[in-house]
């Protein structure tokens, strides 16, 4: 990948000013073996229940990025090593978790990019609740299924269309 989020911001200052393109606040930590990733978005909205995460990551990712709105909960992890391996195996480019992850060493060995608020060793419940491919709001930024994510060491951009 040849993009840099700084360059994308510079080239799209007008769209940033109007809110057409947004940047997630700098609250996310980087994990996974892939430092830079981008792709079309699939969303999940759930709370302290990661049963649906496995269902989604078990499907072909086709280079997409899964954005999980976990409500910012810091009480349990929504993504662990087994799910990281599953995401890699099924061709997901990355996962952004508005919540926690665990099994950091395992996730860091996976050829995907991951962003999360924090690390928590406690696993979530697995009832399978949640909503898939709905509009979510992460730290005040609206993200829709089909949007595009661009993530690198400088930040995470959200755009309704692919950027050059």
PDB file of C-alpha atoms in Angstrom:
ATOM      1  CA  UNK A   1       0.000   0.000   0.000  1.00  0.00           C
ATOM      2  CA  UNK A   2       1.300   3.391  -0.947  1.00  0.00           C
ATOM      3  CA  UNK A   3      -1.035   5.769   0.880  1.00  0.00           C
ATOM      4  CA  UNK A   4      -0.159   7.856   3.921  1.00  0.00           C
ATOM      5  CA  UNK A   5      -2.984   9.279   6.010  1.00  0.00           C
ATOM      6  CA  UNK A   6      -1.122  12.593   6.317  1.00  0.00           C
ATOM      7  CA  UNK A   7      -0.959  12.886   2.517  1.00  0.00           C
ATOM      8  CA  UNK A   8      -4.632  11.901   2.192  1.00  0.00           C
ATOM      9  CA  UNK A   9      -5.563  14.619   4.688  1.00  0.00           C
ATOM     10  CA  UNK A  10      -3.453  17.206   2.848  1.00  0.00           C
ATOM     11  CA  UNK A  11      -4.985  16.263  -0.505  1.00  0.00           C
ATOM     12  CA  UNK A  12      -8.524  16.372   0.880  1.00  0.00           C
ATOM     13  CA  UNK A  13      -8.525  19.415   3.160  1.00  0.00           C
ATOM     14  CA  UNK A  14     -11.784  20.640   1.621  1.00  0.00           C
ATOM     15  CA  UNK A  15     -13.541  17.344   2.413  1.00  0.00           C
ATOM     16  CA  UNK A  16     -12.144  17.355   5.954  1.00  0.00           C
ATOM     17  CA  UNK A  17     -13.452  20.897   6.428  1.00  0.00           C
ATOM     18  CA  UNK A  18     -16.967  19.924   5.329  1.00  0.00           C
ATOM     19  CA  UNK A  19     -16.966  16.678   7.311  1.00  0.00           C
ATOM     20  CA  UNK A  20     -17.244  14.477   4.225  1.00  0.00           C
ATOM     21  CA  UNK A  21     -14.015  12.785   5.342  1.00  0.00           C
ATOM     22  CA  UNK A  22     -13.364  12.280   9.054  1.00  0.00           C
ATOM     23  CA  UNK A  23     -10.428  11.293  11.196  1.00  0.00           C
ATOM     24  CA  UNK A  24     -10.942   9.124  14.249  1.00  0.00           C
ATOM     25  CA  UNK A  25      -9.658  10.783  17.422  1.00  0.00           C
ATOM     26  CA  UNK A  26      -6.186   9.573  18.464  1.00  0.00           C
ATOM     27  CA  UNK A  27      -7.396   7.184  21.183  1.00  0.00           C
ATOM     28  CA  UNK A  28      -6.616   3.907  19.420  1.00  0.00           C
ATOM     29  CA  UNK A  29      -3.548   1.733  19.939  1.00  0.00           C
ATOM     30  CA  UNK A  30      -2.067  -0.233  17.027  1.00  0.00           C
ATOM     31  CA  UNK A  31      -1.794  -4.028  17.049  1.00  0.00           C
ATOM     32  CA  UNK A  32      -1.308  -6.772  14.468  1.00  0.00           C
ATOM     33  CA  UNK A  33       1.622  -7.365  12.129  1.00  0.00           C
ATOM     34  CA  UNK A  34       0.229  -5.007   9.469  1.00  0.00           C
ATOM     35  CA  UNK A  35       0.998  -1.382  10.250  1.00  0.00           C
ATOM     36  CA  UNK A  36      -0.918   0.139   7.321  1.00  0.00           C
ATOM     37  CA  UNK A  37      -4.271  -1.111   6.040  1.00  0.00           C
ATOM     38  CA  UNK A  38      -7.320   0.077   4.176  1.00  0.00           C
ATOM     39  CA  UNK A  39     -10.540  -1.333   2.835  1.00  0.00           C
ATOM     40  CA  UNK A  40     -14.265  -1.038   2.642  1.00  0.00           C
ATOM     41  CA  UNK A  41     -16.079  -1.147   5.956  1.00  0.00           C
ATOM     42  CA  UNK A  42     -18.351  -3.744   7.485  1.00  0.00           C
ATOM     43  CA  UNK A  43     -19.761  -2.671  10.863  1.00  0.00           C
ATOM     44  CA  UNK A  44     -20.868  -4.396  14.045  1.00  0.00           C
ATOM     45  CA  UNK A  45     -22.645  -2.705  16.925  1.00  0.00           C
ATOM     46  CA  UNK A  46     -22.647  -4.692  20.164  1.00  0.00           C
ATOM     47  CA  UNK A  47     -21.877  -4.438  23.845  1.00  0.00           C
ATOM     48  CA  UNK A  48     -19.660  -6.822  25.808  1.00  0.00           C
ATOM     49  CA  UNK A  49     -20.787  -9.729  23.589  1.00  0.00           C
ATOM     50  CA  UNK A  50     -18.457 -10.909  20.831  1.00  0.00           C
ATOM     51  CA  UNK A  51     -20.425 -13.913  19.563  1.00  0.00           C
ATOM     52  CA  UNK A  52     -21.332 -12.063  16.384  1.00  0.00           C
ATOM     53  CA  UNK A  53     -17.670 -11.069  15.800  1.00  0.00           C
ATOM     54  CA  UNK A  54     -16.797 -14.719  15.123  1.00  0.00           C
ATOM     55  CA  UNK A  55     -19.749 -15.064  12.743  1.00  0.00           C
ATOM     56  CA  UNK A  56     -18.655 -12.047  10.681  1.00  0.00           C
ATOM     57  CA  UNK A  57     -14.932 -12.874  10.654  1.00  0.00           C
ATOM     58  CA  UNK A  58     -15.746 -16.443   9.621  1.00  0.00           C
ATOM     59  CA  UNK A  59     -17.062 -15.046   6.300  1.00  0.00           C
ATOM     60  CA  UNK A  60     -14.761 -13.977   3.459  1.00  0.00           C
ATOM     61  CA  UNK A  61     -13.314 -10.547   4.220  1.00  0.00           C
ATOM     62  CA  UNK A  62     -12.273  -9.720   0.668  1.00  0.00           C
ATOM     63  CA  UNK A  63      -9.901  -7.040   1.963  1.00  0.00           C
ATOM     64  CA  UNK A  64     -12.548  -5.304   4.082  1.00  0.00           C
ATOM     65  CA  UNK A  65     -12.125  -3.699   7.491  1.00  0.00           C
ATOM     66  CA  UNK A  66     -14.435  -4.730  10.319  1.00  0.00           C
ATOM     67  CA  UNK A  67     -15.367  -1.794  12.555  1.00  0.00           C
ATOM     68  CA  UNK A  68     -16.730  -2.958  15.915  1.00  0.00           C
ATOM     69  CA  UNK A  69     -18.624  -0.403  17.976  1.00  0.00           C
ATOM     70  CA  UNK A  70     -18.325  -1.968  21.411  1.00  0.00           C
ATOM     71  CA  UNK A  71     -19.553   1.165  23.126  1.00  0.00           C
ATOM     72  CA  UNK A  72     -16.034   1.930  24.326  1.00  0.00           C
ATOM     73  CA  UNK A  73     -16.328  -0.670  27.096  1.00  0.00           C
ATOM     74  CA  UNK A  74     -13.081  -1.398  28.891  1.00  0.00           C
ATOM     75  CA  UNK A  75     -14.509  -4.293  30.940  1.00  0.00           C
ATOM     76  CA  UNK A  76     -13.868  -7.169  28.505  1.00  0.00           C
ATOM     77  CA  UNK A  77     -12.175  -7.998  25.212  1.00  0.00           C
ATOM     78  CA  UNK A  78     -14.125  -8.234  21.962  1.00  0.00           C
ATOM     79  CA  UNK A  79     -11.251  -9.632  19.870  1.00  0.00           C
ATOM     80  CA  UNK A  80      -8.654 -12.226  20.819  1.00  0.00           C
ATOM     81  CA  UNK A  81      -5.962 -14.310  19.197  1.00  0.00           C
ATOM     82  CA  UNK A  82      -8.265 -16.958  17.731  1.00  0.00           C
ATOM     83  CA  UNK A  83     -10.415 -14.289  16.079  1.00  0.00           C
ATOM     84  CA  UNK A  84      -7.287 -12.535  14.806  1.00  0.00           C
ATOM     85  CA  UNK A  85      -6.171 -15.756  13.129  1.00  0.00           C
ATOM     86  CA  UNK A  86      -9.670 -16.209  11.692  1.00  0.00           C
ATOM     87  CA  UNK A  87      -9.638 -12.654  10.279  1.00  0.00           C
ATOM     88  CA  UNK A  88      -6.258 -13.281   8.666  1.00  0.00           C
ATOM     89  CA  UNK A  89      -7.330 -16.653   7.247  1.00  0.00           C
ATOM     90  CA  UNK A  90     -10.473 -15.196   5.718  1.00  0.00           C
ATOM     91  CA  UNK A  91      -8.854 -12.187   4.057  1.00  0.00           C
ATOM     92  CA  UNK A  92      -9.844  -9.291   6.308  1.00  0.00           C
ATOM     93  CA  UNK A  93      -7.505  -6.302   6.004  1.00  0.00           C
ATOM     94  CA  UNK A  94      -8.089  -5.143   9.550  1.00  0.00           C
ATOM     95  CA  UNK A  95     -10.312  -4.742  12.583  1.00  0.00           C
ATOM     96  CA  UNK A  96     -11.025  -1.551  14.510  1.00  0.00           C
ATOM     97  CA  UNK A  97     -12.443  -2.148  17.984  1.00  0.00           C
ATOM     98  CA  UNK A  98     -14.104   0.615  19.952  1.00  0.00           C
ATOM     99  CA  UNK A  99     -13.337  -1.430  23.034  1.00  0.00           C
ATOM    100  CA  UNK A 100     -10.659  -3.889  24.111  1.00  0.00           C
ATOM    101  CA  UNK A 101      -8.712  -6.808  22.715  1.00  0.00           C
ATOM    102  CA  UNK A 102      -6.702  -9.595  24.373  1.00  0.00           C
ATOM    103  CA  UNK A 103      -4.061 -12.162  23.397  1.00  0.00           C
ATOM    104  CA  UNK A 104      -1.850  -9.351  22.131  1.00  0.00           C
ATOM    105  CA  UNK A 105       1.112 -11.598  21.262  1.00  0.00           C
ATOM    106  CA  UNK A 106      -1.141 -13.762  19.092  1.00  0.00           C
ATOM    107  CA  UNK A 107      -2.809 -10.783  17.417  1.00  0.00           C
ATOM    108  CA  UNK A 108       0.577  -9.167  16.778  1.00  0.00           C
ATOM    109  CA  UNK A 109       1.610 -12.319  14.896  1.00  0.00           C
ATOM    110  CA  UNK A 110      -1.402 -12.066  12.555  1.00  0.00           C
ATOM    111  CA  UNK A 111      -1.044 -10.494   9.100  1.00  0.00           C
ATOM    112  CA  UNK A 112      -3.840  -7.986   9.717  1.00  0.00           C
ATOM    113  CA  UNK A 113      -4.037  -4.496  11.170  1.00  0.00           C
ATOM    114  CA  UNK A 114      -5.885  -3.964  14.443  1.00  0.00           C
ATOM    115  CA  UNK A 115      -6.763  -0.803  16.318  1.00  0.00           C
ATOM    116  CA  UNK A 116      -8.333  -0.895  19.783  1.00  0.00           C
ATOM    117  CA  UNK A 117      -8.720   1.346  22.809  1.00  0.00           C
ATOM    118  CA  UNK A 118      -6.922  -0.960  25.245  1.00  0.00           C
ATOM    119  CA  UNK A 119      -6.031  -4.489  26.293  1.00  0.00           C
ATOM    120  CA  UNK A 120      -8.131  -6.462  28.788  1.00  0.00           C
ATOM    121  CA  UNK A 121      -7.561 -10.147  29.630  1.00  0.00           C
ATOM    122  CA  UNK A 122     -11.230 -10.788  30.481  1.00  0.00           C
ATOM    123  CA  UNK A 123     -13.233 -12.382  27.661  1.00  0.00           C
ATOM    124  CA  UNK A 124     -16.700 -11.211  26.694  1.00  0.00           C
ATOM    125  CA  UNK A 125     -19.942 -13.131  26.828  1.00  0.00           C
ATOM    126  CA  UNK A 126     -20.998 -14.944  23.661  1.00  0.00           C
ATOM    127  CA  UNK A 127     -24.735 -14.636  23.145  1.00  0.00           C
ATOM    128  CA  UNK A 128     -24.421 -13.502  19.542  1.00  0.00           C
ATOM    129  CA  UNK A 129     -26.282 -10.251  20.043  1.00  0.00           C
ATOM    130  CA  UNK A 130     -25.635  -7.126  18.055  1.00  0.00           C
ATOM    131  CA  UNK A 131     -26.366  -5.425  14.756  1.00  0.00           C
ATOM    132  CA  UNK A 132     -24.432  -5.948  11.524  1.00  0.00           C
ATOM    133  CA  UNK A 133     -23.772  -3.366   8.802  1.00  0.00           C
ATOM    134  CA  UNK A 134     -25.586  -0.533  10.561  1.00  0.00           C
ATOM    135  CA  UNK A 135     -24.378   3.031  11.018  1.00  0.00           C
ATOM    136  CA  UNK A 136     -22.156   3.304  14.076  1.00  0.00           C
ATOM    137  CA  UNK A 137     -20.593   6.233  15.868  1.00  0.00           C
ATOM    138  CA  UNK A 138     -17.022   5.800  17.058  1.00  0.00           C
ATOM    139  CA  UNK A 139     -15.756   8.623  19.268  1.00  0.00           C
ATOM    140  CA  UNK A 140     -18.272  10.961  17.605  1.00  0.00           C
ATOM    141  CA  UNK A 141     -17.403   9.912  14.032  1.00  0.00           C
ATOM    142  CA  UNK A 142     -20.193   8.292  12.001  1.00  0.00           C
ATOM    143  CA  UNK A 143     -19.153   5.182  10.068  1.00  0.00           C
ATOM    144  CA  UNK A 144     -21.396   3.349   7.634  1.00  0.00           C
ATOM    145  CA  UNK A 145     -21.086  -0.061   6.058  1.00  0.00           C
ATOM    146  CA  UNK A 146     -19.498   0.534   2.661  1.00  0.00           C
ATOM    147  CA  UNK A 147     -17.377   3.494   3.797  1.00  0.00           C
ATOM    148  CA  UNK A 148     -13.603   3.274   3.384  1.00  0.00           C
ATOM    149  CA  UNK A 149     -11.033   3.127   6.182  1.00  0.00           C
ATOM    150  CA  UNK A 150      -7.398   4.175   5.783  1.00  0.00           C
ATOM    151  CA  UNK A 151      -5.190   3.406   8.786  1.00  0.00           C
ATOM    152  CA  UNK A 152      -1.463   3.859   9.337  1.00  0.00           C
ATOM    153  CA  UNK A 153       0.827   4.915  12.153  1.00  0.00           C
ATOM    154  CA  UNK A 154      -0.410   8.513  11.914  1.00  0.00           C
ATOM    155  CA  UNK A 155      -4.125   7.847  12.256  1.00  0.00           C
ATOM    156  CA  UNK A 156      -7.374   6.474  10.890  1.00  0.00           C
ATOM    157  CA  UNK A 157      -9.439   8.180   8.179  1.00  0.00           C
ATOM    158  CA  UNK A 158     -13.046   7.429   7.232  1.00  0.00           C
ATOM    159  CA  UNK A 159     -14.356   8.300   3.767  1.00  0.00           C
ATOM    160  CA  UNK A 160     -17.637   7.495   2.001  1.00  0.00           C
ATOM    161  CA  UNK A 161     -15.619   6.829  -1.180  1.00  0.00           C
ATOM    162  CA  UNK A 162     -12.271   5.316  -2.049  1.00  0.00           C
ATOM    163  CA  UNK A 163      -9.474   7.905  -1.990  1.00  0.00           C
ATOM    164  CA  UNK A 164      -6.533   8.166  -4.396  1.00  0.00           C
TER     165      UNK A 164
END
